Coordinates of C-alpha atoms in Angstrom, one line a residue:
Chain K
X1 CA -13.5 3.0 4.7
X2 CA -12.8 -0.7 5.4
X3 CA -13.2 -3.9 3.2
X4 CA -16.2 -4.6 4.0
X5 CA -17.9 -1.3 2.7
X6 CA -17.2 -2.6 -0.8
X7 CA -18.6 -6.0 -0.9
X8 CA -22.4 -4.8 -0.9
X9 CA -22.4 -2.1 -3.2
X10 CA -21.3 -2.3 -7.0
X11 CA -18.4 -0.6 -8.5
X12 CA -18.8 1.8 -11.3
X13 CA -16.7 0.1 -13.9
X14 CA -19.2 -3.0 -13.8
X15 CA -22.3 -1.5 -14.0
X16 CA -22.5 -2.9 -17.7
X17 CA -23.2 0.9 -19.4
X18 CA -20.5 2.1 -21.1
X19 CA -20.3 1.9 -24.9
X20 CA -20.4 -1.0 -26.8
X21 CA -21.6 -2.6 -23.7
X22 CA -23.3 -6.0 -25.1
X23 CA -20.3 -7.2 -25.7
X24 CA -17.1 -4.8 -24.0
X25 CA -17.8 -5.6 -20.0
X26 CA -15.2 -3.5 -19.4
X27 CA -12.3 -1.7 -20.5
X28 CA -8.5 -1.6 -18.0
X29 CA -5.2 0.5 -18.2
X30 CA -2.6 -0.8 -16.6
X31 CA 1.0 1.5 -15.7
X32 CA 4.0 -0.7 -14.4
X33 CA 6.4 2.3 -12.5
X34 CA 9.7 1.8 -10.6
X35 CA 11.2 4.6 -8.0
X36 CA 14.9 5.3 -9.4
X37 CA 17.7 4.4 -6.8
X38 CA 15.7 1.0 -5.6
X39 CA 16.6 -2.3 -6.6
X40 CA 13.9 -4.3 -7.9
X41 CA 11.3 -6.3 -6.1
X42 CA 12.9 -9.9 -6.0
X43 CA 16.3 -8.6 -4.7
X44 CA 15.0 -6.2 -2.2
X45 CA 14.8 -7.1 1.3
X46 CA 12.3 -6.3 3.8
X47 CA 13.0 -3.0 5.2
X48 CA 13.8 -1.9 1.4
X49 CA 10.3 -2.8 0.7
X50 CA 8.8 -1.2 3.6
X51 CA 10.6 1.9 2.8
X52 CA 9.3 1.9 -0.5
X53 CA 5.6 1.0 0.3
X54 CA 5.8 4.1 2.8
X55 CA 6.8 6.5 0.4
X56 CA 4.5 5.2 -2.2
X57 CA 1.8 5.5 -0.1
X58 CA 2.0 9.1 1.3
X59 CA 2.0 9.9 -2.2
X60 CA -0.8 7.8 -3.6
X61 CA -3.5 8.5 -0.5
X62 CA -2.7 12.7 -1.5
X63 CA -3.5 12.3 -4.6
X64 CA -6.6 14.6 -5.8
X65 CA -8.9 11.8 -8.0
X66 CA -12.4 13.3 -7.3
X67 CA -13.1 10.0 -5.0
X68 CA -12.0 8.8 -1.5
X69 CA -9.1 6.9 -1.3
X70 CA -7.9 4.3 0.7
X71 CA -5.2 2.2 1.6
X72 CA -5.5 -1.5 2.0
X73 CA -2.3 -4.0 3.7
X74 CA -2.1 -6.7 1.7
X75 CA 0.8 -8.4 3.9
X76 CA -1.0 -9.0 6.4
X77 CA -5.0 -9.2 5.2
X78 CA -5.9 -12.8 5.7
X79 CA -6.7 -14.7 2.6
X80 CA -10.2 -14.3 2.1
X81 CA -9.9 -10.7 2.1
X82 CA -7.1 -11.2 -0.4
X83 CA -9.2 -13.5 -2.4
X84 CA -11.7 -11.2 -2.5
X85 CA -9.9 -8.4 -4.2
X86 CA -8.5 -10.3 -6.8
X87 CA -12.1 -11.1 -7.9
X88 CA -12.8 -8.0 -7.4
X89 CA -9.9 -7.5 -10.2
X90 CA -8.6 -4.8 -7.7
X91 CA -5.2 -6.6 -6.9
X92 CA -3.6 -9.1 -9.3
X93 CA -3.2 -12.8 -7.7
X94 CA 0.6 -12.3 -8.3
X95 CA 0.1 -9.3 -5.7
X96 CA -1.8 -11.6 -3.8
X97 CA 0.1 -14.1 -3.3
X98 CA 3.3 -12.3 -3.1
X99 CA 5.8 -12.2 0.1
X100 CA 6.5 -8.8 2.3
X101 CA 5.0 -5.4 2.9
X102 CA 2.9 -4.5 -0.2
X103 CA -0.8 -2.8 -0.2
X104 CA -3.4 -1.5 -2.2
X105 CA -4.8 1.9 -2.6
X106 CA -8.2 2.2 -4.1
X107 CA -10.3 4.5 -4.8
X108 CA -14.2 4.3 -3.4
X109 CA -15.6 4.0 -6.6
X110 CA -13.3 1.1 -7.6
X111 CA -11.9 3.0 -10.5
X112 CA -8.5 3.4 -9.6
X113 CA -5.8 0.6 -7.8
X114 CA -3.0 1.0 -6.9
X115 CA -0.8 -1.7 -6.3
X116 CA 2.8 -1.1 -4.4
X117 CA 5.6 -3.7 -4.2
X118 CA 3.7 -6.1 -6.8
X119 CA 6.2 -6.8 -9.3
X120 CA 7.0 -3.6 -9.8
X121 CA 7.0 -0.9 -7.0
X122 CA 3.7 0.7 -8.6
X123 CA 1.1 -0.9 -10.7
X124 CA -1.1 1.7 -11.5
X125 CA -5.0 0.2 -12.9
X126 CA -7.5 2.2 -14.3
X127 CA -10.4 0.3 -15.4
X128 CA -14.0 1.7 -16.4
X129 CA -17.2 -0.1 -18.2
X130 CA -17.5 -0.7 -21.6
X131 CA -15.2 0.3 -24.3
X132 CA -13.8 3.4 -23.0
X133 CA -9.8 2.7 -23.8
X134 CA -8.9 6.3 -24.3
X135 CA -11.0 7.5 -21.7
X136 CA -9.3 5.0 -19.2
X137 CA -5.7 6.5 -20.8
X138 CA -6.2 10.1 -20.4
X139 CA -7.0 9.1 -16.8
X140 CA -4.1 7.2 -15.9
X141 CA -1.7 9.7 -17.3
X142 CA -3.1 12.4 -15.1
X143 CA -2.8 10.5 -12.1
X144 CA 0.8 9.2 -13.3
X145 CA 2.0 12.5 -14.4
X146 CA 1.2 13.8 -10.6
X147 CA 2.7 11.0 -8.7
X148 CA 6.0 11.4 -10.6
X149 CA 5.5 14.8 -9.8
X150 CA 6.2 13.4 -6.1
X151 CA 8.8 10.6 -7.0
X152 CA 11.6 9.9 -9.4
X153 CA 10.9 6.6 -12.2
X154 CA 13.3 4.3 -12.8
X155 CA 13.3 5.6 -16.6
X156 CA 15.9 5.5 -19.6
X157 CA 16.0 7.7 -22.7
X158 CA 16.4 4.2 -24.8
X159 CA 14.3 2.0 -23.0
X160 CA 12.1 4.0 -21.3
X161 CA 10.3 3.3 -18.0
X162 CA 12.6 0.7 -16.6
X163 CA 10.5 -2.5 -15.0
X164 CA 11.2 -5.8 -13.4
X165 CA 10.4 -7.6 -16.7
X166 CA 11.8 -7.0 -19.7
X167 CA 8.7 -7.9 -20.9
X168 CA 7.0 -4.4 -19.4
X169 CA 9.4 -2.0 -20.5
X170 CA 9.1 1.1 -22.6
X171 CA 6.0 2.5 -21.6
X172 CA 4.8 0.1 -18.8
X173 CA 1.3 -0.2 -20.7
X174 CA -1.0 -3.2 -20.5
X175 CA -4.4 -2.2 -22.0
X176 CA -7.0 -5.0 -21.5
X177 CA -10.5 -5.4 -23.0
X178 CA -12.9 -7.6 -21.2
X179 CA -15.0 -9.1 -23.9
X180 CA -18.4 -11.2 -23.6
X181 CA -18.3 -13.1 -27.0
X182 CA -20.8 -16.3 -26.8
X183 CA -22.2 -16.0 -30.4
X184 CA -18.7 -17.0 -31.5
X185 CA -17.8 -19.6 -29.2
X186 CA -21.7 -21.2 -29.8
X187 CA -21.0 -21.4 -33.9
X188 CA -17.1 -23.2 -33.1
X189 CA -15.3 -19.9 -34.8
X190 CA -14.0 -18.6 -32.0
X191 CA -10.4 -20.4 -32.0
X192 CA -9.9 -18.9 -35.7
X193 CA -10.3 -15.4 -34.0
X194 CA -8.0 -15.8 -30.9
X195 CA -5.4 -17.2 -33.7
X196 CA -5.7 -13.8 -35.6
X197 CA -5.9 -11.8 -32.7
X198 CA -2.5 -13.6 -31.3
X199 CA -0.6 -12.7 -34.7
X200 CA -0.9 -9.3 -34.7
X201 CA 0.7 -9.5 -31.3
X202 CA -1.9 -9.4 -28.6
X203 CA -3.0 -11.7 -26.1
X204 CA -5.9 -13.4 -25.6
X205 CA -6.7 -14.6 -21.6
X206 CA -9.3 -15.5 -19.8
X207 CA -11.9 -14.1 -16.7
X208 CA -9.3 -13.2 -14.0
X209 CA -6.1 -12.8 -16.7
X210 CA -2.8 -15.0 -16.8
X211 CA -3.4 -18.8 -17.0
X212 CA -7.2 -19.1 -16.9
X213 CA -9.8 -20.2 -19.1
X214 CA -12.6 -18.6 -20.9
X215 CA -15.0 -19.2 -18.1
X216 CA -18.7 -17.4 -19.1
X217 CA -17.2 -17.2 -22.8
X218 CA -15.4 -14.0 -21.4
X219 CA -12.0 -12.8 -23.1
X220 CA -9.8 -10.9 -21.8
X221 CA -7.7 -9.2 -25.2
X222 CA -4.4 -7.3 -24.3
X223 CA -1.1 -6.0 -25.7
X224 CA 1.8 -7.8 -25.3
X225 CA 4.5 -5.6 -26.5
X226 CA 5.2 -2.3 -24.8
X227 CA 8.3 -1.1 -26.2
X228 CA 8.9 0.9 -29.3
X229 CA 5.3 2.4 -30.1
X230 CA 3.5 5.3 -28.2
X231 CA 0.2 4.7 -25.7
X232 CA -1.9 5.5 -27.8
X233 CA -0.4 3.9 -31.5
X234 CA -1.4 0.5 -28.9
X235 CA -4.1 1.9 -27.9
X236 CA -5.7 2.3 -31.1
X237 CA -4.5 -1.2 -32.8
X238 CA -6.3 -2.4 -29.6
X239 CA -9.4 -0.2 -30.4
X240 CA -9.3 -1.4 -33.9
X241 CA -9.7 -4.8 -33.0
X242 CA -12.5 -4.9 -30.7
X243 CA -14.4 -3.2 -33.3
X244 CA -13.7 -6.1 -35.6
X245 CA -14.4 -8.9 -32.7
X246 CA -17.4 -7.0 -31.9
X247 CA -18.3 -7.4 -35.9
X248 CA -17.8 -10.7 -36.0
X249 CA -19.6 -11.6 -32.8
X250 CA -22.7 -9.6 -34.2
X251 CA -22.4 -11.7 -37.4
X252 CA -22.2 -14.7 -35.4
X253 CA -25.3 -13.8 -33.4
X254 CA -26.9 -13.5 -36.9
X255 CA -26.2 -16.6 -38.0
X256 CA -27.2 -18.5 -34.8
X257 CA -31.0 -16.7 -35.0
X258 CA -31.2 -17.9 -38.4
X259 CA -29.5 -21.4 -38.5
X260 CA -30.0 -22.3 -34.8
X261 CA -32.9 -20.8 -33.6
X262 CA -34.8 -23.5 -31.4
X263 CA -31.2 -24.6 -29.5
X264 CA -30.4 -20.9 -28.4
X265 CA -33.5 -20.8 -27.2
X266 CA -33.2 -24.2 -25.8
X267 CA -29.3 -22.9 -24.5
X268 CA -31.2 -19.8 -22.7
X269 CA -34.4 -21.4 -21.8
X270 CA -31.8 -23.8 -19.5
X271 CA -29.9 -21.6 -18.1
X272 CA -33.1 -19.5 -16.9
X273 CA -34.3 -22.5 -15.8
X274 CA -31.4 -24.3 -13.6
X275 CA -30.7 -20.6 -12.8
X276 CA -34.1 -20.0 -11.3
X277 CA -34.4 -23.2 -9.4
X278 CA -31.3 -24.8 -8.8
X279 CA -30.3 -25.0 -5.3
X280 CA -27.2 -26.1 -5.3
X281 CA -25.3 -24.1 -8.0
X282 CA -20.8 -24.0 -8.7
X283 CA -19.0 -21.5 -10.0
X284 CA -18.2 -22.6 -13.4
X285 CA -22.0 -23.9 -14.3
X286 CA -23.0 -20.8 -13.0
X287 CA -20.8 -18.7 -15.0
X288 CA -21.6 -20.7 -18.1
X289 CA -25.3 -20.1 -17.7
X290 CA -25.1 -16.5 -16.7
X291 CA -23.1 -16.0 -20.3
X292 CA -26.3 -17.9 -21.5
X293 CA -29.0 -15.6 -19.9
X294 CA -26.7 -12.5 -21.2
X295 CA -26.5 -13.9 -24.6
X296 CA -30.8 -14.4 -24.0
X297 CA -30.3 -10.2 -23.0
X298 CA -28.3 -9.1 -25.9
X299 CA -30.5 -11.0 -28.3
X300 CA -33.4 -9.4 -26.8
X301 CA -34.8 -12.9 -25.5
X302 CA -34.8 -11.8 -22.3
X303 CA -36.3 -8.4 -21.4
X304 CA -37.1 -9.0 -17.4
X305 CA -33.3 -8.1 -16.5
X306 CA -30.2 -5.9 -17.9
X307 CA -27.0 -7.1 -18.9
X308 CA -25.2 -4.9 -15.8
X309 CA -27.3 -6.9 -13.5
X310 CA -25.9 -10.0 -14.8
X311 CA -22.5 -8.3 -14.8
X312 CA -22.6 -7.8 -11.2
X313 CA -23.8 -11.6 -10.6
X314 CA -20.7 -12.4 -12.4
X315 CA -18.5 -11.2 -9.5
X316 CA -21.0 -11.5 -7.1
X317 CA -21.1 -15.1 -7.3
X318 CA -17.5 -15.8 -7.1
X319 CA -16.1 -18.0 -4.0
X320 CA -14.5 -14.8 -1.9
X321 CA -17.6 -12.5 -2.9
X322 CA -19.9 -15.4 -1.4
X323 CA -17.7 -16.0 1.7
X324 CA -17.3 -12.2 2.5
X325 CA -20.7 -12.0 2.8
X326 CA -20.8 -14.9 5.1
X327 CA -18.2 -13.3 6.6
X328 CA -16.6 -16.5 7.5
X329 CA -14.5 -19.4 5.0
X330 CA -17.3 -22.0 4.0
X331 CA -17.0 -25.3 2.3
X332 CA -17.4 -26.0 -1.6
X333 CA -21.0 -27.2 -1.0
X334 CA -22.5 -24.4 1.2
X335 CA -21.1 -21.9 -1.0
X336 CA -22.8 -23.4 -4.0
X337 CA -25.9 -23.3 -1.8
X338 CA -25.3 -19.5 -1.0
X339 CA -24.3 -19.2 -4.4
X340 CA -27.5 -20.5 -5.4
X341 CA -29.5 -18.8 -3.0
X342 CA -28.1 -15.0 -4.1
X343 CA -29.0 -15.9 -8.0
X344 CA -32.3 -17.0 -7.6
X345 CA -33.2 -14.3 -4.9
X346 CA -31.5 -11.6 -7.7
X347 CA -33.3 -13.3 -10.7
X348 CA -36.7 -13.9 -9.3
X349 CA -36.8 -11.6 -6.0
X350 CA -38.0 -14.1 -3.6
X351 CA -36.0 -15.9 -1.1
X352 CA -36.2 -19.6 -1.3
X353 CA -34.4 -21.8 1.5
X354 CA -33.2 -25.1 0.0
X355 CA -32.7 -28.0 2.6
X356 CA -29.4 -27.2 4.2
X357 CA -28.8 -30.6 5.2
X358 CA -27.0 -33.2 2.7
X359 CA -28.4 -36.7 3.3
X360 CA -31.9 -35.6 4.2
X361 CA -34.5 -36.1 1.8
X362 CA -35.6 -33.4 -0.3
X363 CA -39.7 -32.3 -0.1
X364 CA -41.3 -34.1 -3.1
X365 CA -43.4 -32.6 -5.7
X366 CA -46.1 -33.1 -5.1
X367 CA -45.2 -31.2 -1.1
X368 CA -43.6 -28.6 -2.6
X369 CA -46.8 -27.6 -4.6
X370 CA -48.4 -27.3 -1.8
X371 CA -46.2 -25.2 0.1
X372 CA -47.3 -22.6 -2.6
X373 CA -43.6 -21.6 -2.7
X374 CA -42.3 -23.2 -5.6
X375 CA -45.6 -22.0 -7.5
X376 CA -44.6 -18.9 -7.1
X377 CA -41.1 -18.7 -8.4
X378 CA -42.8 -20.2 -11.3
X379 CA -44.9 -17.0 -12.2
X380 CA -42.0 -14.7 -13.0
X381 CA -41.1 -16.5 -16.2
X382 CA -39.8 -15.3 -19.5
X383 CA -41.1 -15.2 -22.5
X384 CA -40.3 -18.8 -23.6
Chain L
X1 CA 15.0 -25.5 -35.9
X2 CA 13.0 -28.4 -37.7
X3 CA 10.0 -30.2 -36.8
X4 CA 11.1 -33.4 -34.7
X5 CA 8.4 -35.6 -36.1
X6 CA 7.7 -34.5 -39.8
X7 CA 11.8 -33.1 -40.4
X8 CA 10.2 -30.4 -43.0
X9 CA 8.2 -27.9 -41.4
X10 CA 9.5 -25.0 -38.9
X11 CA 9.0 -26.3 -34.9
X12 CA 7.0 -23.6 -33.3
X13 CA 6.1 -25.3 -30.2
X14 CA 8.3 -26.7 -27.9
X15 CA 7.7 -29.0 -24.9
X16 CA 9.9 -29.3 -22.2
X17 CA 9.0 -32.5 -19.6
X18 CA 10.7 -32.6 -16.3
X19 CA 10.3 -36.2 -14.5
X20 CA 11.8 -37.6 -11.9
X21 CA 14.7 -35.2 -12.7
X22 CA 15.3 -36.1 -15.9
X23 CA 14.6 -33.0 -18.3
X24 CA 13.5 -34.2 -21.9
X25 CA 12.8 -31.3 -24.7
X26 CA 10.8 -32.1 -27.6
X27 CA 10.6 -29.4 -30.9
X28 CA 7.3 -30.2 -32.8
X29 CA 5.3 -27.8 -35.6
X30 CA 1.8 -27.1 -35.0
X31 CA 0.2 -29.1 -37.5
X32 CA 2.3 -32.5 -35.3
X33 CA 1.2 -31.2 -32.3
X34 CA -2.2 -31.2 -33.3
X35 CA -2.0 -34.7 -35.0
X36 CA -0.3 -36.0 -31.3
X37 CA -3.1 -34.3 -29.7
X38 CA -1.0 -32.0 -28.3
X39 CA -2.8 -28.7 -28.2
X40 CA -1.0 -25.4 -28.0
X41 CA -1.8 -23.6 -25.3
X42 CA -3.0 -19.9 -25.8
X43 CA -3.2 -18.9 -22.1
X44 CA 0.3 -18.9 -21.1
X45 CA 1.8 -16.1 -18.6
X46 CA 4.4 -13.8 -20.2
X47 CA 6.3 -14.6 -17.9
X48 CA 6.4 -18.2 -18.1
X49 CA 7.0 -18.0 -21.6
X50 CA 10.2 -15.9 -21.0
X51 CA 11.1 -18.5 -18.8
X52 CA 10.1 -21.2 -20.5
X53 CA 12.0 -19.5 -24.0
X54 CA 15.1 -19.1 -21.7
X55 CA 15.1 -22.4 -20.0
X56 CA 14.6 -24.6 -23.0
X57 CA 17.5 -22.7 -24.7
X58 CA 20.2 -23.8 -22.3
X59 CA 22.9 -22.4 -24.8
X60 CA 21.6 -18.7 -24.5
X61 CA 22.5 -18.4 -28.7
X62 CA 19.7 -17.6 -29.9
X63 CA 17.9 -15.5 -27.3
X64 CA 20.6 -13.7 -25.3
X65 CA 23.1 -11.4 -27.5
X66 CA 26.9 -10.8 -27.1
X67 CA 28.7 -11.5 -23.6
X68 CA 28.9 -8.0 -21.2
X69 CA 31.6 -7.0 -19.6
X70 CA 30.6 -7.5 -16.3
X71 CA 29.2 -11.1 -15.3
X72 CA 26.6 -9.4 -12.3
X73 CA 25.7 -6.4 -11.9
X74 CA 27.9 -3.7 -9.3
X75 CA 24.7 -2.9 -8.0
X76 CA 22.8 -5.5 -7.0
X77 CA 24.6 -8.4 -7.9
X78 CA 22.4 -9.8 -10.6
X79 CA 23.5 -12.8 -13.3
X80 CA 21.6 -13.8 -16.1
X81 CA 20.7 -17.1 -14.1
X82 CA 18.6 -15.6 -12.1
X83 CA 17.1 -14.3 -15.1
X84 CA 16.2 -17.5 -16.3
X85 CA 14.9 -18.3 -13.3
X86 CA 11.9 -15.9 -12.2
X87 CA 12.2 -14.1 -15.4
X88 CA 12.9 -10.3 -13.3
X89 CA 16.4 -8.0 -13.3
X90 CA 17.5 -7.1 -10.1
X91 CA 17.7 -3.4 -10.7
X92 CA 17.8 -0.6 -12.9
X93 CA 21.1 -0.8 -13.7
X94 CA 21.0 -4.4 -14.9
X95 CA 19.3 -2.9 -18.2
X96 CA 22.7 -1.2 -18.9
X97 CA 25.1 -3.8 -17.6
X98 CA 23.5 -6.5 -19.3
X99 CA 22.9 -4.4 -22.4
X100 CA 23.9 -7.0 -25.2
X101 CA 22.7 -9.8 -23.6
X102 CA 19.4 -8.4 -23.0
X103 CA 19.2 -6.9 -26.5
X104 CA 17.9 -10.0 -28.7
X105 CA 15.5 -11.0 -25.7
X106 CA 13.8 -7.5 -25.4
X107 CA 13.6 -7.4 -29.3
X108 CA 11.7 -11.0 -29.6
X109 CA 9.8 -9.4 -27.1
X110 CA 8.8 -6.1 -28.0
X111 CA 8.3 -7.2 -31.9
X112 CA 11.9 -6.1 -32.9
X113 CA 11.6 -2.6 -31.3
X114 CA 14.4 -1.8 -28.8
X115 CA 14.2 2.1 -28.7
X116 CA 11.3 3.6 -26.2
X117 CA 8.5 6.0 -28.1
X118 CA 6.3 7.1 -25.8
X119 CA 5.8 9.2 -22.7
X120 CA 8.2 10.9 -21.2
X121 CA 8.7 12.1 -17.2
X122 CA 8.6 15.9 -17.3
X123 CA 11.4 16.2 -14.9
X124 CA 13.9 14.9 -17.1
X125 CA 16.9 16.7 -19.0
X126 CA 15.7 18.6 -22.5
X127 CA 17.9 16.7 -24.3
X128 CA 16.6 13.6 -23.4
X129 CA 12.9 14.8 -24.4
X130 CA 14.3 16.0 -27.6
X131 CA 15.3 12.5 -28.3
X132 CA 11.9 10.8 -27.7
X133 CA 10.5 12.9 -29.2
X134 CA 12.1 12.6 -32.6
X135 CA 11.7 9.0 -31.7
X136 CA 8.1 9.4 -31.8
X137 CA 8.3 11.7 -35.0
X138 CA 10.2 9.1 -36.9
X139 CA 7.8 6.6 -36.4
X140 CA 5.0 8.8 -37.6
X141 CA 6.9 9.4 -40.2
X142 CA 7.3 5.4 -40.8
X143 CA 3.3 4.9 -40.3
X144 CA 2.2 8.0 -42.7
X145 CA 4.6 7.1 -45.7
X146 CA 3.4 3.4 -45.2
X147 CA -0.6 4.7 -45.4
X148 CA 0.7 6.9 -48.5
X149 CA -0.2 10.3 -46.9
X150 CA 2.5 12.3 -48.3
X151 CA 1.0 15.5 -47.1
X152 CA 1.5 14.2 -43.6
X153 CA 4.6 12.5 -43.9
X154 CA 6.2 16.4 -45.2
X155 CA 4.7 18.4 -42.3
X156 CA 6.3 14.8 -40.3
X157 CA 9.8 15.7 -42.4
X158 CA 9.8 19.1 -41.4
X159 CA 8.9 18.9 -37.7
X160 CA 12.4 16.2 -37.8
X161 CA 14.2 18.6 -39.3
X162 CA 13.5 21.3 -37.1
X163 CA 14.7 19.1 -34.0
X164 CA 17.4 17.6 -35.3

């Protein structure tokens, strides 16, 4: 299987279905391992590394998941590629960006990563739509409990599995929630929540993880400590709390109906609108507006398309998603033209060419009427 | 350590400029910050906080512990500068070598827990099981006399009892 396989079809984990789907995107498990008798990443050299990729790959490409598995060099993929699966959220950007032999295995159906010589040797991912926490555990421990079948942790009786980081120790668990709240950022309580959420000792990130923003009103909600309670004691506090953000989001949807009726319609009616006929579209407008035509979906404003179709837009319409398809690096402004190109041809099912050319004058109106073609992206509309 | 601005409230943020070499620190409280339009940021990297914790606490006091017997590691040759550097060990063995430095650091972090409760490779020693285990008992223990279930926190007793 190459790269390139995976670009044009979906992955499981995003197809928007699991429970709680209108607001849990998706759900992620994340395992930091060491081998025993290695030094840790930033103090091993080259050949140390290599040695340890090779043996964590025989390993990980064995392994029985019920799916094809395959490896990926990261090393020496060029940067696109790279870029790609870190949108993808298959690789971190810390993995990414990282020096020496490391790689990826992955699983067809995008389920499973594994990531060797990251910052730890292993970082095992599980990740799966929805909120599906303890499904995503019970997964990862299978698959953990038969690679140390194969290999000897780094692992103490006091402080358990031993990482890179302090911060990791213990059980190595980072268990990650991706949440679609725009009912609490539109009503200005959303800060309050991160605050509360941040007490009790969990972290609050956004899109693509450490040291982004909130881009498409997604949060990403996590644990930070991993020491000194079980998997699943975090597990459930995490559980616990995205039934209480998902509370508070559905109260806030309430209140916007009833108090702000006309400008969420207004906020939706936009984004449909610029969605469906800009031509020249960038990632963060874009992401805004898809939130808004998910919001328009969850409040049943919008009937003609699903909320995993607008999911998959979300990573479709990334920068390295855009370029892979080109199959080439492109500028800022032709990728906002592919970008919006690939929405409106998902959204309305037509194909519209904008002018290409910056400086030439665009067809007016009246031109464009005639052409017939901008009538008929009209006739799809919604009902607003 | 007191607000720099107010002198009553606790400092909870801390800013640490670097310019033109010259390293300034500043210790402010929230409700400051927010009145210098300083906002905190919520989106930080665990590891740049660790960092950022060690760096601006050049005196080690309050977030590493008691000096170790060894200054790096036999291993790997590990110090606690390069700690505060990236923020990683160098090796397993640092976790044991460094043991009482590391101890305060890995408590802040881990919400004052320093003992592991939690899984467990099957290949190692009984003994070592054993332990976790009653680990993980203990702290069931903890949770049901907390939530006032008695009938659980007895069968939790027992089950201790048994190991021990």
């Amino acid at each position: 299987m190459k790269l390139s396989d995976i670009s044009n079809d979906i992955n499981d984990w995003f197809s928007g279905t699991g429970p709680l789907a209108d607001i849990v995107v998706s759900s992620r498990i994340r395992l930091a391992r060491n081998l025993a008798g290695h030094k840790f990443l930033n103090s091993c050299s080259d050949e140390e590394k290599s040695e340890i990729l090779k043996r964590l790959k025989t390993v990980l490409i064995s392994l029985d998941l019920g799916d094809d598995v395959f490896y990926f060099s990261v090393d020496d993929a060029p940067a696109l590629s790279r870029n790609f699966l870190v949108e993808r959220h298959l690789i971190s950007r810390h993995h990414a960006m990282a020096k020496g032999p490391r790689g990826v295995v992955i699983a067809r159906r995008e389920f499973f990563t594994a990531m060797v010589n990251e910052e730890d040797h292993l970082r095992l991912q599980v990740l799966k739509a929805g909120c599906q926490l303890s499904e995503c555990v019970e997964q990862i421990d299978r698959i953990d409990t038969m690679i140390e079948k194969q290999v000897d942790y780094a692992f103490s009786p006091r402080l358990g599995y031993l990482t890179a980081c302090p911060t990791n120790i213990g059980t190595g668990i980072r268990a990650s929630v991706m949440l679609h709240l725009p009912g609490l950022v539109l009503m200005n309580e959303i800060n309050p929540i991160i605050k509360g959420v941040n007490k009790i000792g969990l972290a609050v990130r956004g899109l693509w993880g450490e040291g982004t923003d909130a881009a498409g009103n997604m949060f990403q909600i996590s644990n930070q400590a991993t020491l000194g309670e079980t998997e699943d004691t975090i597990i459930s506090r995490l559980e616990q709390i995205v039934l209480e953000v998902e509370e508070h989001e559905k109260h806030a949807k309430e209140r916007l109906l009833q108090q702000k009726a006309i400008s969420l319609r207004d906020h939706v009616g936009r984004a449909y609108g610029i969605l469906t006929h800009a031509c020249l579209l960038n990632s963060k407008e874009t992401l805004d507006m898809l939130s808004a035509l998910r919001l328009g979906i969850e409040l049943d404003l919008l009937r003609e398309w699903s909320a995993s179709m607008i999911d998959e837009l979300f990573l479709l319409i990334q920068p390295g998603h855009l370029q892979k398809v080109e199959g080439k690096i492109i500028g800022a402004e032709k990728r906002d033209l592919a970008r919006a190109r690939l929405i409106r041809a998902r959204l309305t099912g037509k194909h519209v060419e904008c002018e290409e050319q910056t400086g030439r004058q665009m067809p007016d109106d009246r031109h464009r009427r005639k052409d017939g073609k901008r009538q008929k992206t009209d006739d799809g509309t919604s009902g607003f | 350590m007191q607000c720099q601005i107010c002198n009553k409230r606790t400092a909870t943020i801390h800013l640490t400029e670097i310019s033109e070499g010259v390293r300034s620190e500043m210790h402010i409280c929230e409700q400051c910050a927010t009145e210098q339009g300083i906002a905190a940021q919520s989106q930080i990297s665990i590891n740049d906080l660790l960092s950022n914790l060690l760096a601006s606490q050049p005196s080690d006091d309050e977030l590493l512990g008691a000096p170790d017997d060894v200054s790096s590691c036999p291993h790997c040759g590990f110090t606690l500068d390069r700690l505060r550097k990236d923020g990683t060990l160098g090796c397993p063995h640092d976790y044991e070598a460094f043991q009482n430095s590391l101890l305060p650091l890995i408590e802040r972090a881990h919400n004052g827990s320093s003992v592991h409760c939690g899984k467990v490779p099957s290949k190692i020693p009984q003994e070592t099981k054993k332990l976790a285990e009653l680990t993980r008992l203990r702290q069931d223990l903890d949770k049901a006399i907390h939530n006032e279930d008695y009938e659980r926190a007895a069968e939790l007793r027992d089950a201790i009892k048994q190991l021990d």
